[in-house]
PDB file of C-alpha atoms in Angstrom:
ATOM      1  CA  UNK A   1      -2.515  12.332  -4.154  1.00 65.00           C
ATOM      2  CA  UNK A   2      -0.116  13.341  -1.396  1.00 67.00           C
ATOM      3  CA  UNK A   3       0.383  10.710   1.296  1.00 92.00           C
ATOM      4  CA  UNK A   4       0.556  11.468   5.020  1.00 97.00           C
ATOM      5  CA  UNK A   5       0.432   8.545   7.439  1.00 97.00           C
ATOM      6  CA  UNK A   6      -0.260   8.896  11.138  1.00 98.00           C
ATOM      7  CA  UNK A   7       0.113   6.356  13.901  1.00 97.00           C
ATOM      8  CA  UNK A   8      -1.466   5.224  16.075  1.00 97.00           C
ATOM      9  CA  UNK A   9      -5.031   5.899  14.919  1.00 97.00           C
ATOM     10  CA  UNK A  10      -6.374   5.672  18.456  1.00 97.00           C
ATOM     11  CA  UNK A  11      -4.625   6.005  21.791  1.00 97.00           C
ATOM     12  CA  UNK A  12      -5.815   5.898  25.375  1.00 97.00           C
ATOM     13  CA  UNK A  13      -3.531   6.934  28.210  1.00 97.00           C
ATOM     14  CA  UNK A  14      -3.808   8.035  31.807  1.00 97.00           C
ATOM     15  CA  UNK A  15      -3.143  11.445  33.303  1.00 97.00           C
ATOM     16  CA  UNK A  16       0.617  11.926  33.644  1.00 97.00           C
ATOM     17  CA  UNK A  17       1.410   9.361  30.998  1.00 96.00           C
ATOM     18  CA  UNK A  18       3.804   9.770  28.059  1.00 96.00           C
ATOM     19  CA  UNK A  19       2.486   9.686  24.522  1.00 97.00           C
ATOM     20  CA  UNK A  20       4.226   9.926  21.156  1.00 98.00           C
ATOM     21  CA  UNK A  21       2.250  10.504  17.990  1.00 98.00           C
ATOM     22  CA  UNK A  22       3.996   9.742  14.713  1.00 98.00           C
ATOM     23  CA  UNK A  23       3.606  11.207  11.249  1.00 98.00           C
ATOM     24  CA  UNK A  24       5.327  10.303   7.988  1.00 98.00           C
ATOM     25  CA  UNK A  25       4.890  11.993   4.624  1.00 97.00           C
ATOM     26  CA  UNK A  26       6.227  10.663   1.362  1.00 95.00           C
ATOM     27  CA  UNK A  27       5.508  13.775  -0.699  1.00 91.00           C
ATOM     28  CA  UNK A  28       8.922  15.429  -0.361  1.00 92.00           C
ATOM     29  CA  UNK A  29       7.130  18.360   1.234  1.00 94.00           C
ATOM     30  CA  UNK A  30       9.153  20.858   3.214  1.00 94.00           C
ATOM     31  CA  UNK A  31       6.523  21.843   5.763  1.00 95.00           C
ATOM     32  CA  UNK A  32       4.872  19.578   8.312  1.00 97.00           C
ATOM     33  CA  UNK A  33       2.295  20.573  10.916  1.00 97.00           C
ATOM     34  CA  UNK A  34       0.594  19.215  14.006  1.00 98.00           C
ATOM     35  CA  UNK A  35      -2.987  20.380  14.653  1.00 98.00           C
ATOM     36  CA  UNK A  36      -5.589  19.502  17.210  1.00 98.00           C
ATOM     37  CA  UNK A  37      -9.294  19.608  16.396  1.00 97.00           C
ATOM     38  CA  UNK A  38     -11.926  20.171  19.038  1.00 93.00           C
ATOM     39  CA  UNK A  39     -15.607  20.921  18.536  1.00 85.00           C
ATOM     40  CA  UNK A  40     -16.178  24.667  18.400  1.00 79.00           C
ATOM     41  CA  UNK A  41     -12.512  25.508  17.890  1.00 81.00           C
ATOM     42  CA  UNK A  42     -11.754  24.301  14.400  1.00 86.00           C
ATOM     43  CA  UNK A  43      -8.121  23.406  13.782  1.00 94.00           C
ATOM     44  CA  UNK A  44      -5.503  24.793  16.150  1.00 95.00           C
ATOM     45  CA  UNK A  45      -1.810  24.709  15.275  1.00 95.00           C
ATOM     46  CA  UNK A  46       0.435  23.144  17.891  1.00 97.00           C
ATOM     47  CA  UNK A  47       3.851  23.032  16.200  1.00 97.00           C
ATOM     48  CA  UNK A  48       5.222  23.042  12.692  1.00 96.00           C
ATOM     49  CA  UNK A  49       8.520  22.524  10.910  1.00 97.00           C
ATOM     50  CA  UNK A  50      10.075  23.501   7.598  1.00 95.00           C
ATOM     51  CA  UNK A  51      12.741  20.826   7.528  1.00 95.00           C
ATOM     52  CA  UNK A  52      14.686  18.196   9.404  1.00 95.00           C
ATOM     53  CA  UNK A  53      15.873  19.537  12.749  1.00 95.00           C
ATOM     54  CA  UNK A  54      13.672  22.634  12.565  1.00 96.00           C
ATOM     55  CA  UNK A  55      10.788  23.356  14.927  1.00 97.00           C
ATOM     56  CA  UNK A  56       8.434  26.329  15.050  1.00 95.00           C
ATOM     57  CA  UNK A  57       5.931  27.064  17.792  1.00 95.00           C
ATOM     58  CA  UNK A  58       2.285  27.247  16.857  1.00 94.00           C
ATOM     59  CA  UNK A  59      -0.710  28.809  18.589  1.00 92.00           C
ATOM     60  CA  UNK A  60      -1.326  26.213  21.337  1.00 95.00           C
ATOM     61  CA  UNK A  61       2.109  24.715  22.168  1.00 96.00           C
ATOM     62  CA  UNK A  62       1.793  24.366  25.953  1.00 96.00           C
ATOM     63  CA  UNK A  63       2.222  20.761  27.092  1.00 96.00           C
ATOM     64  CA  UNK A  64       3.517  19.598  23.711  1.00 98.00           C
ATOM     65  CA  UNK A  65       6.951  18.962  22.283  1.00 97.00           C
ATOM     66  CA  UNK A  66       7.688  18.053  18.704  1.00 98.00           C
ATOM     67  CA  UNK A  67      10.659  16.815  16.753  1.00 97.00           C
ATOM     68  CA  UNK A  68      11.331  16.575  13.003  1.00 98.00           C
ATOM     69  CA  UNK A  69      13.931  13.861  12.642  1.00 97.00           C
ATOM     70  CA  UNK A  70      13.978  13.633   8.836  1.00 97.00           C
ATOM     71  CA  UNK A  71      12.273  15.272   5.861  1.00 96.00           C
ATOM     72  CA  UNK A  72       9.627  12.567   6.152  1.00 97.00           C
ATOM     73  CA  UNK A  73       9.082  12.148   9.893  1.00 98.00           C
ATOM     74  CA  UNK A  74       7.500  14.492  12.437  1.00 98.00           C
ATOM     75  CA  UNK A  75       6.660  13.454  15.992  1.00 98.00           C
ATOM     76  CA  UNK A  76       4.444  15.012  18.652  1.00 98.00           C
ATOM     77  CA  UNK A  77       5.292  14.281  22.269  1.00 98.00           C
ATOM     78  CA  UNK A  78       3.070  14.658  25.306  1.00 97.00           C
ATOM     79  CA  UNK A  79       5.304  14.056  28.304  1.00 92.00           C
ATOM     80  CA  UNK A  80       2.787  14.537  31.110  1.00 95.00           C
ATOM     81  CA  UNK A  81      -0.552  14.036  29.446  1.00 96.00           C
ATOM     82  CA  UNK A  82      -3.569  15.820  30.921  1.00 97.00           C
ATOM     83  CA  UNK A  83      -7.313  15.336  30.265  1.00 97.00           C
ATOM     84  CA  UNK A  84      -7.364  18.732  28.472  1.00 97.00           C
ATOM     85  CA  UNK A  85      -5.219  17.134  25.772  1.00 98.00           C
ATOM     86  CA  UNK A  86      -7.982  14.691  24.877  1.00 97.00           C
ATOM     87  CA  UNK A  87      -8.571  15.580  21.241  1.00 97.00           C
ATOM     88  CA  UNK A  88      -8.327  14.582  17.592  1.00 98.00           C
ATOM     89  CA  UNK A  89      -4.808  15.236  16.296  1.00 98.00           C
ATOM     90  CA  UNK A  90      -3.976  15.794  12.654  1.00 98.00           C
ATOM     91  CA  UNK A  91      -0.622  15.905  10.959  1.00 98.00           C
ATOM     92  CA  UNK A  92      -0.373  17.743   7.659  1.00 97.00           C
ATOM     93  CA  UNK A  93       2.263  18.578   5.076  1.00 96.00           C
ATOM     94  CA  UNK A  94       2.680  21.199   2.363  1.00 94.00           C
ATOM     95  CA  UNK A  95       5.235  22.158  -0.233  1.00 90.00           C
ATOM     96  CA  UNK A  96       5.675  25.642   1.126  1.00 85.00           C
ATOM     97  CA  UNK A  97       4.030  27.888   3.651  1.00 81.00           C
ATOM     98  CA  UNK A  98       1.055  30.134   3.222  1.00 73.00           C
ATOM     99  CA  UNK A  99       0.177  29.569  -0.385  1.00 72.00           C
ATOM    100  CA  UNK A 100      -0.011  25.844  -0.734  1.00 81.00           C
ATOM    101  CA  UNK A 101      -2.549  23.143  -0.110  1.00 91.00           C
ATOM    102  CA  UNK A 102      -2.236  21.251   3.159  1.00 95.00           C
ATOM    103  CA  UNK A 103      -2.465  17.468   2.924  1.00 96.00           C
ATOM    104  CA  UNK A 104      -3.718  15.857   6.102  1.00 97.00           C
ATOM    105  CA  UNK A 105      -3.195  12.453   7.620  1.00 98.00           C
ATOM    106  CA  UNK A 106      -6.138  10.364   8.803  1.00 97.00           C
ATOM    107  CA  UNK A 107      -5.832  11.627  12.379  1.00 97.00           C
ATOM    108  CA  UNK A 108      -5.126  10.180  15.819  1.00 98.00           C
ATOM    109  CA  UNK A 109      -7.865  10.182  18.427  1.00 97.00           C
ATOM    110  CA  UNK A 110      -6.261  10.568  21.857  1.00 98.00           C
ATOM    111  CA  UNK A 111      -8.081  10.074  25.130  1.00 97.00           C
ATOM    112  CA  UNK A 112      -6.406  11.018  28.407  1.00 97.00           C
ATOM    113  CA  UNK A 113      -8.247   9.504  31.362  1.00 96.00           C
TER     114      UNK A 113
ATOM    115  CA  UNK B   1     -13.219  35.635  19.688  1.00 62.00           C
ATOM    116  CA  UNK B   2     -12.049  33.680  16.682  1.00 71.00           C
ATOM    117  CA  UNK B   3     -10.413  35.759  13.978  1.00 90.00           C
ATOM    118  CA  UNK B   4     -12.165  33.775  11.257  1.00 95.00           C
ATOM    119  CA  UNK B   5     -15.903  33.477  11.774  1.00 96.00           C
ATOM    120  CA  UNK B   6     -18.026  31.042   9.827  1.00 97.00           C
ATOM    121  CA  UNK B   7     -21.781  31.089   9.533  1.00 97.00           C
ATOM    122  CA  UNK B   8     -24.089  29.416   9.938  1.00 97.00           C
ATOM    123  CA  UNK B   9     -22.796  26.853  12.429  1.00 96.00           C
ATOM    124  CA  UNK B  10     -25.008  24.261  10.834  1.00 97.00           C
ATOM    125  CA  UNK B  11     -27.180  24.154   7.748  1.00 97.00           C
ATOM    126  CA  UNK B  12     -29.776  21.719   6.441  1.00 98.00           C
ATOM    127  CA  UNK B  13     -30.449  21.826   2.706  1.00 98.00           C
ATOM    128  CA  UNK B  14     -32.755  19.552   0.692  1.00 98.00           C
ATOM    129  CA  UNK B  15     -31.180  17.367  -1.962  1.00 98.00           C
ATOM    130  CA  UNK B  16     -30.918  19.322  -5.190  1.00 98.00           C
ATOM    131  CA  UNK B  17     -30.979  22.648  -3.369  1.00 98.00           C
ATOM    132  CA  UNK B  18     -28.428  25.444  -3.023  1.00 98.00           C
ATOM    133  CA  UNK B  19     -26.149  25.606   0.031  1.00 98.00           C
ATOM    134  CA  UNK B  20     -24.518  28.919   0.928  1.00 98.00           C
ATOM    135  CA  UNK B  21     -21.761  29.121   3.510  1.00 98.00           C
ATOM    136  CA  UNK B  22     -20.052  32.257   4.795  1.00 98.00           C
ATOM    137  CA  UNK B  23     -16.651  33.135   6.203  1.00 98.00           C
ATOM    138  CA  UNK B  24     -15.370  36.512   7.413  1.00 97.00           C
ATOM    139  CA  UNK B  25     -12.042  37.499   8.899  1.00 95.00           C
ATOM    140  CA  UNK B  26     -11.672  40.144  11.593  1.00 93.00           C
ATOM    141  CA  UNK B  27      -7.908  40.180  10.988  1.00 89.00           C
ATOM    142  CA  UNK B  28      -7.283  42.931   8.431  1.00 88.00           C
ATOM    143  CA  UNK B  29      -3.940  41.377   7.492  1.00 89.00           C
ATOM    144  CA  UNK B  30      -5.323  38.277   5.803  1.00 90.00           C
ATOM    145  CA  UNK B  31      -5.318  37.929   2.066  1.00 86.00           C
ATOM    146  CA  UNK B  32      -5.740  34.396   0.717  1.00 92.00           C
ATOM    147  CA  UNK B  33      -8.637  32.090   1.577  1.00 95.00           C
ATOM    148  CA  UNK B  34      -9.211  28.357   1.335  1.00 96.00           C
ATOM    149  CA  UNK B  35     -12.237  26.100   1.795  1.00 98.00           C
ATOM    150  CA  UNK B  36     -11.634  22.592   3.101  1.00 98.00           C
ATOM    151  CA  UNK B  37     -14.222  19.835   3.349  1.00 98.00           C
ATOM    152  CA  UNK B  38     -14.162  17.211   6.089  1.00 97.00           C
ATOM    153  CA  UNK B  39     -16.490  14.224   5.865  1.00 97.00           C
ATOM    154  CA  UNK B  40     -17.454  12.585   9.143  1.00 95.00           C
ATOM    155  CA  UNK B  41     -14.588  10.523  10.546  1.00 93.00           C
ATOM    156  CA  UNK B  42     -12.199  11.701   7.835  1.00 96.00           C
ATOM    157  CA  UNK B  43      -9.496  14.317   7.492  1.00 97.00           C
ATOM    158  CA  UNK B  44      -9.945  17.757   5.887  1.00 97.00           C
ATOM    159  CA  UNK B  45      -9.340  17.973   2.134  1.00 97.00           C
ATOM    160  CA  UNK B  46      -8.872  21.185   0.206  1.00 96.00           C
ATOM    161  CA  UNK B  47     -11.935  22.003  -1.837  1.00 97.00           C
ATOM    162  CA  UNK B  48     -11.275  25.411  -3.330  1.00 96.00           C
ATOM    163  CA  UNK B  49      -8.982  28.380  -2.881  1.00 94.00           C
ATOM    164  CA  UNK B  50      -9.425  31.994  -3.860  1.00 94.00           C
ATOM    165  CA  UNK B  51      -6.882  34.766  -3.843  1.00 91.00           C
ATOM    166  CA  UNK B  52      -8.398  37.494  -6.030  1.00 90.00           C
ATOM    167  CA  UNK B  53     -11.562  39.539  -5.753  1.00 92.00           C
ATOM    168  CA  UNK B  54     -14.470  38.023  -7.588  1.00 94.00           C
ATOM    169  CA  UNK B  55     -15.759  34.580  -8.281  1.00 96.00           C
ATOM    170  CA  UNK B  56     -14.320  31.171  -9.055  1.00 95.00           C
ATOM    171  CA  UNK B  57     -16.385  28.204 -10.233  1.00 97.00           C
ATOM    172  CA  UNK B  58     -15.503  24.517 -10.275  1.00 96.00           C
ATOM    173  CA  UNK B  59     -18.380  22.269 -11.249  1.00 97.00           C
ATOM    174  CA  UNK B  60     -21.195  22.644  -8.723  1.00 98.00           C
ATOM    175  CA  UNK B  61     -19.039  24.744  -6.404  1.00 98.00           C
ATOM    176  CA  UNK B  62     -18.628  28.524  -6.576  1.00 98.00           C
ATOM    177  CA  UNK B  63     -16.505  30.670  -4.311  1.00 98.00           C
ATOM    178  CA  UNK B  64     -16.773  34.433  -3.952  1.00 97.00           C
ATOM    179  CA  UNK B  65     -14.246  36.765  -2.361  1.00 96.00           C
ATOM    180  CA  UNK B  66     -14.596  40.397  -1.352  1.00 95.00           C
ATOM    181  CA  UNK B  67     -11.199  41.538  -0.139  1.00 92.00           C
ATOM    182  CA  UNK B  68     -12.462  44.887   1.086  1.00 93.00           C
ATOM    183  CA  UNK B  69     -14.816  43.215   3.560  1.00 94.00           C
ATOM    184  CA  UNK B  70     -12.588  40.140   4.037  1.00 94.00           C
ATOM    185  CA  UNK B  71     -15.589  37.964   3.288  1.00 96.00           C
ATOM    186  CA  UNK B  72     -15.682  34.774   1.300  1.00 97.00           C
ATOM    187  CA  UNK B  73     -18.642  32.535   0.568  1.00 98.00           C
ATOM    188  CA  UNK B  74     -19.013  29.026  -0.794  1.00 98.00           C
ATOM    189  CA  UNK B  75     -22.078  28.052  -2.792  1.00 98.00           C
ATOM    190  CA  UNK B  76     -22.965  24.496  -3.675  1.00 98.00           C
ATOM    191  CA  UNK B  77     -25.713  24.052  -6.277  1.00 98.00           C
ATOM    192  CA  UNK B  78     -27.655  20.857  -6.880  1.00 98.00           C
ATOM    193  CA  UNK B  79     -26.548  19.639  -3.432  1.00 98.00           C
ATOM    194  CA  UNK B  80     -26.026  15.888  -3.066  1.00 97.00           C
ATOM    195  CA  UNK B  81     -26.059  13.722   0.086  1.00 97.00           C
ATOM    196  CA  UNK B  82     -22.321  13.217  -0.437  1.00 97.00           C
ATOM    197  CA  UNK B  83     -21.872  16.964   0.142  1.00 98.00           C
ATOM    198  CA  UNK B  84     -22.868  16.460   3.787  1.00 98.00           C
ATOM    199  CA  UNK B  85     -19.708  17.365   5.724  1.00 97.00           C
ATOM    200  CA  UNK B  86     -17.985  19.948   7.893  1.00 97.00           C
ATOM    201  CA  UNK B  87     -16.765  22.850   5.768  1.00 98.00           C
ATOM    202  CA  UNK B  88     -13.741  24.702   7.123  1.00 97.00           C
ATOM    203  CA  UNK B  89     -12.593  28.137   6.025  1.00 97.00           C
ATOM    204  CA  UNK B  90      -8.936  29.179   6.395  1.00 95.00           C
ATOM    205  CA  UNK B  91      -7.265  32.533   5.802  1.00 94.00           C
ATOM    206  CA  UNK B  92      -3.582  33.372   5.451  1.00 93.00           C
ATOM    207  CA  UNK B  93      -2.274  36.086   7.732  1.00 89.00           C
ATOM    208  CA  UNK B  94       0.721  38.400   7.320  1.00 88.00           C
ATOM    209  CA  UNK B  95       3.015  35.766   8.906  1.00 85.00           C
ATOM    210  CA  UNK B  96       1.957  33.260   6.247  1.00 87.00           C
ATOM    211  CA  UNK B  97       0.085  31.290   8.904  1.00 88.00           C
ATOM    212  CA  UNK B  98      -3.354  29.850   8.341  1.00 91.00           C
ATOM    213  CA  UNK B  99      -6.158  30.989  10.632  1.00 92.00           C
ATOM    214  CA  UNK B 100      -9.034  28.506  10.727  1.00 94.00           C
ATOM    215  CA  UNK B 101     -12.708  29.003  11.347  1.00 95.00           C
ATOM    216  CA  UNK B 102     -14.637  26.504  13.460  1.00 95.00           C
ATOM    217  CA  UNK B 103     -16.625  25.268  10.489  1.00 96.00           C
ATOM    218  CA  UNK B 104     -20.136  24.924   9.123  1.00 97.00           C
ATOM    219  CA  UNK B 105     -21.787  21.526   9.399  1.00 97.00           C
ATOM    220  CA  UNK B 106     -23.780  20.938   6.218  1.00 98.00           C
ATOM    221  CA  UNK B 107     -26.472  18.279   6.080  1.00 98.00           C
ATOM    222  CA  UNK B 108     -28.135  17.440   2.778  1.00 98.00           C
ATOM    223  CA  UNK B 109     -31.538  15.830   3.318  1.00 96.00           C
ATOM    224  CA  UNK B 110     -32.646  13.317   0.646  1.00 92.00           C
TER     225      UNK B 110
END
Protein backbone atom coordinates (compact mmCIF):
# COMPACT_ATOMS: atom_id res chain seq x y z
CA UNK A 1 0.00 0.00 0.00
CA UNK A 2 1.37 3.38 -1.04
CA UNK A 3 2.39 5.62 1.86
CA UNK A 4 1.67 9.35 2.03
CA UNK A 5 2.29 11.12 5.33
CA UNK A 6 0.94 14.56 6.16
CA UNK A 7 1.81 16.84 9.03
CA UNK A 8 0.45 18.35 11.13
CA UNK A 9 -2.87 16.51 11.43
CA UNK A 10 -4.57 19.53 12.96
CA UNK A 11 -3.63 23.20 12.90
CA UNK A 12 -5.24 26.32 14.29
CA UNK A 13 -4.00 29.75 13.29
CA UNK A 14 -5.24 33.31 13.27
CA UNK A 15 -6.17 35.49 10.32
CA UNK A 16 -2.98 36.80 8.71
CA UNK A 17 -0.86 34.01 10.11
CA UNK A 18 1.63 31.85 8.21
CA UNK A 19 1.02 28.14 7.85
CA UNK A 20 3.05 25.38 6.21
CA UNK A 21 1.53 21.98 5.56
CA UNK A 22 3.93 19.13 4.86
CA UNK A 23 3.57 15.98 2.79
CA UNK A 24 6.00 13.12 2.23
CA UNK A 25 5.49 10.09 0.00
CA UNK A 26 7.73 7.06 -0.05
CA UNK A 27 6.22 5.46 -3.15
CA UNK A 28 8.65 6.89 -5.71
CA UNK A 29 5.65 8.49 -7.38
CA UNK A 30 6.23 11.30 -9.83
CA UNK A 31 3.05 13.28 -9.21
CA UNK A 32 2.01 14.93 -5.97
CA UNK A 33 -1.13 16.98 -5.36
CA UNK A 34 -2.66 19.29 -2.79
CA UNK A 35 -6.46 19.26 -2.48
CA UNK A 36 -8.91 20.93 -0.18
CA UNK A 37 -12.20 19.28 0.77
CA UNK A 38 -15.23 21.28 1.80
CA UNK A 39 -18.79 20.05 2.23
CA UNK A 40 -20.71 20.44 -1.02
CA UNK A 41 -17.61 20.97 -3.14
CA UNK A 42 -15.90 17.60 -3.17
CA UNK A 43 -12.16 17.72 -3.72
CA UNK A 44 -10.67 20.85 -5.28
CA UNK A 45 -7.14 20.88 -6.66
CA UNK A 46 -4.91 23.64 -5.34
CA UNK A 47 -1.49 22.82 -6.80
CA UNK A 48 0.32 19.80 -8.14
CA UNK A 49 3.80 18.79 -9.22
CA UNK A 50 5.37 16.16 -11.45
CA UNK A 51 8.83 16.27 -9.94
CA UNK A 52 11.30 18.07 -7.73
CA UNK A 53 11.35 21.78 -8.52
CA UNK A 54 8.19 21.62 -10.64
CA UNK A 55 4.91 23.31 -9.74
CA UNK A 56 1.62 23.39 -11.62
CA UNK A 57 -1.37 25.54 -10.77
CA UNK A 58 -4.62 23.81 -9.94
CA UNK A 59 -8.22 25.02 -9.93
CA UNK A 60 -8.23 27.05 -6.68
CA UNK A 61 -4.66 28.40 -6.26
CA UNK A 62 -5.41 31.88 -4.90
CA UNK A 63 -3.83 32.45 -1.49
CA UNK A 64 -1.67 29.33 -1.70
CA UNK A 65 1.92 28.67 -2.63
CA UNK A 66 3.51 25.27 -2.94
CA UNK A 67 6.99 23.89 -3.30
CA UNK A 68 8.29 20.43 -4.24
CA UNK A 69 11.75 20.23 -2.74
CA UNK A 70 12.48 16.57 -3.49
CA UNK A 71 10.78 13.60 -5.15
CA UNK A 72 9.35 12.78 -1.73
CA UNK A 73 8.42 16.16 -0.24
CA UNK A 74 5.68 18.62 -1.20
CA UNK A 75 4.75 21.63 0.91
CA UNK A 76 1.71 23.92 0.89
CA UNK A 77 2.19 27.45 2.17
CA UNK A 78 -0.46 29.89 3.33
CA UNK A 79 1.33 33.18 3.87
CA UNK A 80 -1.59 35.35 4.98
CA UNK A 81 -4.18 32.87 6.14
CA UNK A 82 -7.84 33.87 5.90
CA UNK A 83 -10.96 32.27 7.43
CA UNK A 84 -12.02 31.13 3.92
CA UNK A 85 -9.03 28.79 3.98
CA UNK A 86 -10.47 26.85 6.90
CA UNK A 87 -10.77 23.39 5.39
CA UNK A 88 -9.59 19.79 5.31
CA UNK A 89 -6.43 19.50 3.21
CA UNK A 90 -5.31 16.31 1.52
CA UNK A 91 -2.02 15.51 -0.13
CA UNK A 92 -1.97 12.74 -2.70
CA UNK A 93 0.52 11.04 -4.99
CA UNK A 94 0.33 9.00 -8.18
CA UNK A 95 2.71 7.30 -10.55
CA UNK A 96 1.57 9.30 -13.53
CA UNK A 97 -1.18 11.71 -14.39
CA UNK A 98 -4.68 10.98 -15.54
CA UNK A 99 -4.69 7.23 -15.63
CA UNK A 100 -3.39 6.21 -12.27
CA UNK A 101 -4.78 5.73 -8.81
CA UNK A 102 -4.29 8.60 -6.38
CA UNK A 103 -3.03 7.67 -2.93
CA UNK A 104 -4.06 10.13 -0.25
CA UNK A 105 -2.53 11.11 3.04
CA UNK A 106 -4.61 11.18 6.22
CA UNK A 107 -5.37 14.89 5.86
CA UNK A 108 -4.72 18.09 7.79
CA UNK A 109 -7.63 19.93 9.36
CA UNK A 110 -6.86 23.66 9.32
CA UNK A 111 -8.85 26.27 11.20
CA UNK A 112 -8.20 29.96 10.59
CA UNK A 113 -9.77 32.09 13.32
CA UNK B 1 -22.38 24.27 -11.66
CA UNK B 2 -20.10 21.34 -11.02
CA UNK B 3 -18.97 19.51 -14.13
CA UNK B 4 -19.38 16.14 -12.42
CA UNK B 5 -22.76 15.70 -10.76
CA UNK B 6 -23.46 12.91 -8.32
CA UNK B 7 -26.85 11.74 -7.18
CA UNK B 8 -28.38 11.29 -4.78
CA UNK B 9 -26.63 13.53 -2.27
CA UNK B 10 -27.40 11.03 0.43
CA UNK B 11 -28.85 7.55 0.49
CA UNK B 12 -30.09 5.26 3.25
CA UNK B 13 -30.15 1.55 2.45
CA UNK B 14 -31.07 -1.32 4.79
CA UNK B 15 -28.38 -3.86 5.59
CA UNK B 16 -28.38 -6.54 2.92
CA UNK B 17 -29.98 -4.24 0.38
CA UNK B 18 -28.78 -2.82 -2.94
CA UNK B 19 -27.24 0.67 -3.09
CA UNK B 20 -27.16 2.49 -6.42
CA UNK B 21 -25.13 5.65 -6.89
CA UNK B 22 -24.97 7.83 -9.99
CA UNK B 23 -22.43 10.13 -11.58
CA UNK B 24 -22.73 12.18 -14.78
CA UNK B 25 -20.31 14.56 -16.43
CA UNK B 26 -21.41 17.69 -18.29
CA UNK B 27 -17.89 18.01 -19.73
CA UNK B 28 -17.96 16.19 -23.08
CA UNK B 29 -14.18 15.82 -23.02
CA UNK B 30 -13.99 13.34 -20.16
CA UNK B 31 -13.26 9.71 -20.77
CA UNK B 32 -12.09 7.71 -17.76
CA UNK B 33 -13.99 7.44 -14.47
CA UNK B 34 -13.06 6.43 -10.95
CA UNK B 35 -15.03 5.75 -7.77
CA UNK B 36 -13.36 6.54 -4.46
CA UNK B 37 -14.71 5.68 -1.02
CA UNK B 38 -14.09 7.86 2.02
CA UNK B 39 -15.04 6.57 5.46
CA UNK B 40 -15.82 9.19 8.09
CA UNK B 41 -12.64 10.86 9.35
CA UNK B 42 -10.48 9.04 6.80
CA UNK B 43 -8.96 9.81 3.43
CA UNK B 44 -10.42 8.77 0.06
CA UNK B 45 -9.36 5.36 -1.27
CA UNK B 46 -9.85 4.19 -4.83
CA UNK B 47 -12.63 1.65 -5.05
CA UNK B 48 -13.08 0.97 -8.74
CA UNK B 49 -12.19 2.46 -12.09
CA UNK B 50 -13.81 2.04 -15.47
CA UNK B 51 -12.55 3.14 -18.84
CA UNK B 52 -14.62 1.17 -21.35
CA UNK B 53 -18.33 1.03 -22.08
CA UNK B 54 -20.11 -1.68 -20.18
CA UNK B 55 -19.87 -3.24 -16.79
CA UNK B 56 -17.14 -4.23 -14.37
CA UNK B 57 -17.71 -6.36 -11.28
CA UNK B 58 -15.50 -6.83 -8.23
CA UNK B 59 -17.11 -8.84 -5.47
CA UNK B 60 -20.22 -7.03 -4.24
CA UNK B 61 -19.42 -3.94 -6.29
CA UNK B 62 -20.45 -3.35 -9.91
CA UNK B 63 -19.69 -0.31 -12.01
CA UNK B 64 -21.42 0.63 -15.25
CA UNK B 65 -20.26 3.15 -17.82
CA UNK B 66 -22.12 4.66 -20.75
CA UNK B 67 -19.65 6.83 -22.63
CA UNK B 68 -22.26 8.28 -24.94
CA UNK B 69 -24.17 9.79 -22.02
CA UNK B 70 -21.04 10.25 -19.85
CA UNK B 71 -22.83 8.44 -17.05
CA UNK B 72 -21.39 5.96 -14.62
CA UNK B 73 -23.12 4.17 -11.77
CA UNK B 74 -21.91 2.17 -8.80
CA UNK B 75 -24.02 -0.63 -7.38
CA UNK B 76 -23.33 -2.31 -4.07
CA UNK B 77 -25.26 -5.52 -3.39
CA UNK B 78 -25.72 -7.12 0.02
CA UNK B 79 -24.79 -3.77 1.61
CA UNK B 80 -22.95 -3.94 4.93
CA UNK B 81 -22.66 -1.32 7.69
CA UNK B 82 -18.98 -1.01 6.77
CA UNK B 83 -20.08 0.30 3.36
CA UNK B 84 -21.37 3.46 5.05
CA UNK B 85 -19.15 6.22 3.65
CA UNK B 86 -18.90 9.15 1.27
CA UNK B 87 -18.55 7.91 -2.31
CA UNK B 88 -16.72 10.25 -4.67
CA UNK B 89 -16.80 10.06 -8.45
CA UNK B 90 -13.92 11.47 -10.53
CA UNK B 91 -13.58 11.88 -14.29
CA UNK B 92 -10.49 12.57 -16.37
CA UNK B 93 -10.69 15.53 -18.71
CA UNK B 94 -8.77 16.25 -21.92
CA UNK B 95 -5.93 17.86 -19.90
CA UNK B 96 -5.52 14.63 -17.93
CA UNK B 97 -6.90 16.38 -14.85
CA UNK B 98 -9.40 14.78 -12.53
CA UNK B 99 -12.75 16.49 -12.06
CA UNK B 100 -14.44 15.47 -8.81
CA UNK B 101 -18.08 15.27 -7.88
CA UNK B 102 -19.22 16.40 -4.43
CA UNK B 103 -20.09 12.87 -3.38
CA UNK B 104 -22.94 10.67 -2.23
CA UNK B 105 -23.20 9.95 1.48
CA UNK B 106 -24.29 6.34 1.89
CA UNK B 107 -25.71 5.10 5.18
CA UNK B 108 -26.39 1.41 5.68
CA UNK B 109 -28.96 0.83 8.42
CA UNK B 110 -28.59 -2.42 10.41
